[in-house]
Every structure is written in structure tokens, then in C-alpha cells.
Coordinates of C-alpha atoms in Angstrom, one line a residue:
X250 CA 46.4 -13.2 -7.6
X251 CA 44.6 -10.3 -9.5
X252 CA 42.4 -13.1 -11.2
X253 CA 41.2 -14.9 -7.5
X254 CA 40.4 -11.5 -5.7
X255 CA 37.9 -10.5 -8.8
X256 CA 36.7 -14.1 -8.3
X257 CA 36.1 -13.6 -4.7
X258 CA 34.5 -10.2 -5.1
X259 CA 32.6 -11.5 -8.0
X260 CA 31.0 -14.6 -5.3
X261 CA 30.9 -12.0 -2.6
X262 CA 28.9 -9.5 -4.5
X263 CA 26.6 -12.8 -6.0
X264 CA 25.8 -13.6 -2.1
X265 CA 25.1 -10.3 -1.1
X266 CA 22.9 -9.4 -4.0
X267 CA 21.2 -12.9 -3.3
X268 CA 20.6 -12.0 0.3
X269 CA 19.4 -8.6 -0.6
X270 CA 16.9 -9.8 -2.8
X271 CA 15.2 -12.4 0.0
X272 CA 15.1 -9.1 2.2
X273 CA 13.1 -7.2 -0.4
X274 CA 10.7 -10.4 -1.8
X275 CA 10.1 -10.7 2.5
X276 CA 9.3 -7.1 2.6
X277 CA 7.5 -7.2 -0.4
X278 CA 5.6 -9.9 0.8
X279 CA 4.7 -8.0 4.1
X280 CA 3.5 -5.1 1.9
X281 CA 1.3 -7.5 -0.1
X282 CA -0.1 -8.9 3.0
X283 CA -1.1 -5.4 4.5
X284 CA -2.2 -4.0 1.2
X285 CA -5.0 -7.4 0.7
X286 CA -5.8 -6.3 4.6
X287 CA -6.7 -2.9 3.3
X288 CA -8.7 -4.2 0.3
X289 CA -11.0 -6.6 2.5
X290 CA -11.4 -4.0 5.3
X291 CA -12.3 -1.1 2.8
X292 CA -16.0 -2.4 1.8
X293 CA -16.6 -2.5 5.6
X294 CA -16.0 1.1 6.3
X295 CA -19.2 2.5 4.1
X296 CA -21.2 -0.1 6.1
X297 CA -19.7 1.0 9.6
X298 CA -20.4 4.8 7.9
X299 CA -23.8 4.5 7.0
X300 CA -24.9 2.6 10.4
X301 CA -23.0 5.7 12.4
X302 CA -24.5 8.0 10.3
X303 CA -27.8 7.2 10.9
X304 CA -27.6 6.2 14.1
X305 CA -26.5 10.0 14.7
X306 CA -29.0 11.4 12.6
X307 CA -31.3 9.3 14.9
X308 CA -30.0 10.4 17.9
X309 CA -30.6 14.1 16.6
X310 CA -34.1 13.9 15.3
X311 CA -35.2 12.6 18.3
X312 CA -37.5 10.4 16.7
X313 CA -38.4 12.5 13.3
X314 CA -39.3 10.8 10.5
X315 CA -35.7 10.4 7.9
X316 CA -35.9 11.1 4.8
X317 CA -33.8 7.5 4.2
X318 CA -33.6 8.5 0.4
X319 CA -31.5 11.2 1.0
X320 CA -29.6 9.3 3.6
X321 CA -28.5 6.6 1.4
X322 CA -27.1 9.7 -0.8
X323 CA -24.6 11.7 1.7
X324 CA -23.7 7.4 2.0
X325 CA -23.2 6.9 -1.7
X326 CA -21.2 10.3 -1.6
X327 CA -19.3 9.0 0.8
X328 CA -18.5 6.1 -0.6
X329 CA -17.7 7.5 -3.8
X330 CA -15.1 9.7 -2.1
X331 CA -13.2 6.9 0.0
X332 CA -13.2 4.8 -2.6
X333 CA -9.7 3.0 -2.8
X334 CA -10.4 0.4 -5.7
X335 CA -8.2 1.9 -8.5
X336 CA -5.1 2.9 -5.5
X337 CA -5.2 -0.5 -4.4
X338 CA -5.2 -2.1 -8.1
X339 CA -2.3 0.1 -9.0
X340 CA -0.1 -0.5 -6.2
X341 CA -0.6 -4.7 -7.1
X342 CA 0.5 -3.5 -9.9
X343 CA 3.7 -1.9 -9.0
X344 CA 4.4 -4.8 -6.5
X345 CA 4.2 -6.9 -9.6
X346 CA 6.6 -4.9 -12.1
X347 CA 8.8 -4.7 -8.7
X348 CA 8.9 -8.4 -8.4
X349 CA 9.6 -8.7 -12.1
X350 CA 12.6 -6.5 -12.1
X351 CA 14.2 -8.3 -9.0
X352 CA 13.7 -11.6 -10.7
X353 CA 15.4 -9.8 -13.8
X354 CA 19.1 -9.5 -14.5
X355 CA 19.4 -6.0 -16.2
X356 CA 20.6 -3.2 -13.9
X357 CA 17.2 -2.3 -12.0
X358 CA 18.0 0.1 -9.2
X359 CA 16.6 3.2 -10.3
X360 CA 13.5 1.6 -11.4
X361 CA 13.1 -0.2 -8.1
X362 CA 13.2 3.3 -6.7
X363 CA 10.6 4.5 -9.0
X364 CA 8.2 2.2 -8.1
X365 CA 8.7 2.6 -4.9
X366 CA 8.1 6.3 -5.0
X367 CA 5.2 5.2 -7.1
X368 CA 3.9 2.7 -4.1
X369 CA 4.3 5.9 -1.6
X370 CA 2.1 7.8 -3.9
X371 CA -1.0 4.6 -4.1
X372 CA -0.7 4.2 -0.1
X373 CA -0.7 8.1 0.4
X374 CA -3.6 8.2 -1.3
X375 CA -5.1 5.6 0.0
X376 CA -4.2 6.9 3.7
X377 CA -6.2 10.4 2.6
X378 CA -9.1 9.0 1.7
X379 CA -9.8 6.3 4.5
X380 CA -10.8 7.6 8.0
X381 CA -10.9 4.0 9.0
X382 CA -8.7 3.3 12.2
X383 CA -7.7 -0.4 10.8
X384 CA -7.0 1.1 7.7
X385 CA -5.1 4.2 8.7
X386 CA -2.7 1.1 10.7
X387 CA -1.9 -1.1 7.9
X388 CA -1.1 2.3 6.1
X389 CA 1.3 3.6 8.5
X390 CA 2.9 -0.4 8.8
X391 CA 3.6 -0.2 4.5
X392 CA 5.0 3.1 5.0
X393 CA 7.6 1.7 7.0
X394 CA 8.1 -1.5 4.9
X395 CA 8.8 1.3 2.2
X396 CA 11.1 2.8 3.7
X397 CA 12.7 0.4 4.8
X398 CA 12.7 -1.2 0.8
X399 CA 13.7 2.3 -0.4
X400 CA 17.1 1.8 2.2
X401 CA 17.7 -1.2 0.7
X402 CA 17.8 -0.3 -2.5
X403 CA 19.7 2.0 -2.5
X404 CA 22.5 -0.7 -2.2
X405 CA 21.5 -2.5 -5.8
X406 CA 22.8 -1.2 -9.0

């Protein structure tokens, strides 16, 4: 008796961990899909800057010559600042040592957990330096995904 009820918590726990770990690769997946968003969209936003930027300088000159060297610099500055490259190549990065350890079959709870703290971090970050509606959206959508990952993991071992 003892023997089939460790048997049957043994297949229970199996299908549940199974089940678990489709919910996190969809979520995960989700994640992926808003963070590539993000990384397409983010070029676009010094463009949409510098057209804005001297379209109101434009508007306030009233026809003034521009000095367009010194234009393209407060744009490069710009740019510089927002720039998202390195958050968006670490937080591939983390998705990838994520899907690593769910694939793995070593104990990986608390490291799940770290990288998802780690993933808050990148997307904070990211969040911070972008002023871009779009961007400021798929941010807010991959904090929820987060949280809802850091939830469910809270359940593995």
C-alpha cells in the first residue's frame, strides 16, 4: 500500500511538474516575443526623436537658420542615453540560462528565481531609459509575464 501511494505521488508530482513547465516555456515565449518587439522598435525612437526635435526647434526659430551640427549632437546624446542594446542582449541571455535550467533535471528553483529578479532588473532598465509609448507597453506586458513566472515558481523545487 505504502509502495502504490509513493508511486502515485511520484506520477502525480511528474504531471504537475510537466504542466508547470509548458506554463513557464509559454510564458517565456511571450516574454521573448515582447522583448524582440522592443529590440525592433528601439532604433525607431532616435529617428521619431530627431524628426520631433527639429521640427520643434523649427517651429521656435521661426525660420532661423539651425545650426544642424549641433543638432545632430543633443540627437547622438540622446541616443547614447536610451540606448537599450546591452539590457536587451542580457535579458536573451537570462531567458536562455532560464530555458536551460527548466530543460535540466537538478533542483533549479532558486536559480529560476534569480534570473527572474535578474530579467526585472534588464526590463526596468530598459523601461527608464525609453520614453517611447510602444516601448513603455511591451514593458509593462513583461512585467506581468514576470510576475506571473515568479508565482509559478515559486511551486518548483
Amino acid at each position: 500500500v505504502l509502495d502504490e501511494a509513493i508511486r502515485t505521488l511520484t506520477a502525480m508530482r511528474e504531471k504537475e511538474g510537466e504542466i508547470l513547465g509548458h506554463d513557464l516555456a509559454a510564458r517565456l515565449d511571450a516574454i521573448s516575443c515582447c522583448l524582440e518587439g522592443i529590440a525592433r522598435r528601439a532604433p525607431h525612437v532616435v529617428l521619431d526623436y530627431q524628426k520631433r526635435l527639429t521640427d520643434r526647434i523649427r517651429e521656435l526659430t521661426e525660420g532661423v537658420a539651425i545650426d544642424e551640427t549641433r543638432l545632430l549632437q543633443e540627437v547622438a546624446i540622446m541616443a547614447e542615453r536610451s540606448d537599450i542594446t546591452e539590457e536587451v542582449v542580457r535579458f536573451r541571455s537570462h531567458i536562455g540560462q532560464f530555458k536551460d535550467l527548466l530543460a535540466g533535471v537538478d533542483a533549479a528553483g532558486r536559480k529560476l528565481d534569480f534570473l527572474i529578479q535578474e530579467m526585472g532588473r534588464e526590463i526596468n532598465t530598459i523601461g527608464s531609459k525609453s520614453g517611447d509609448a510602444e516601448i513603455s507597453r511591451s514593458v509593462i506586458e513583461i512585467k506581468s509575464e514576470l510576475a506571473k513566472l515568479r508565482e509559478q515558481v515559486q511551486n518548483i523545487e
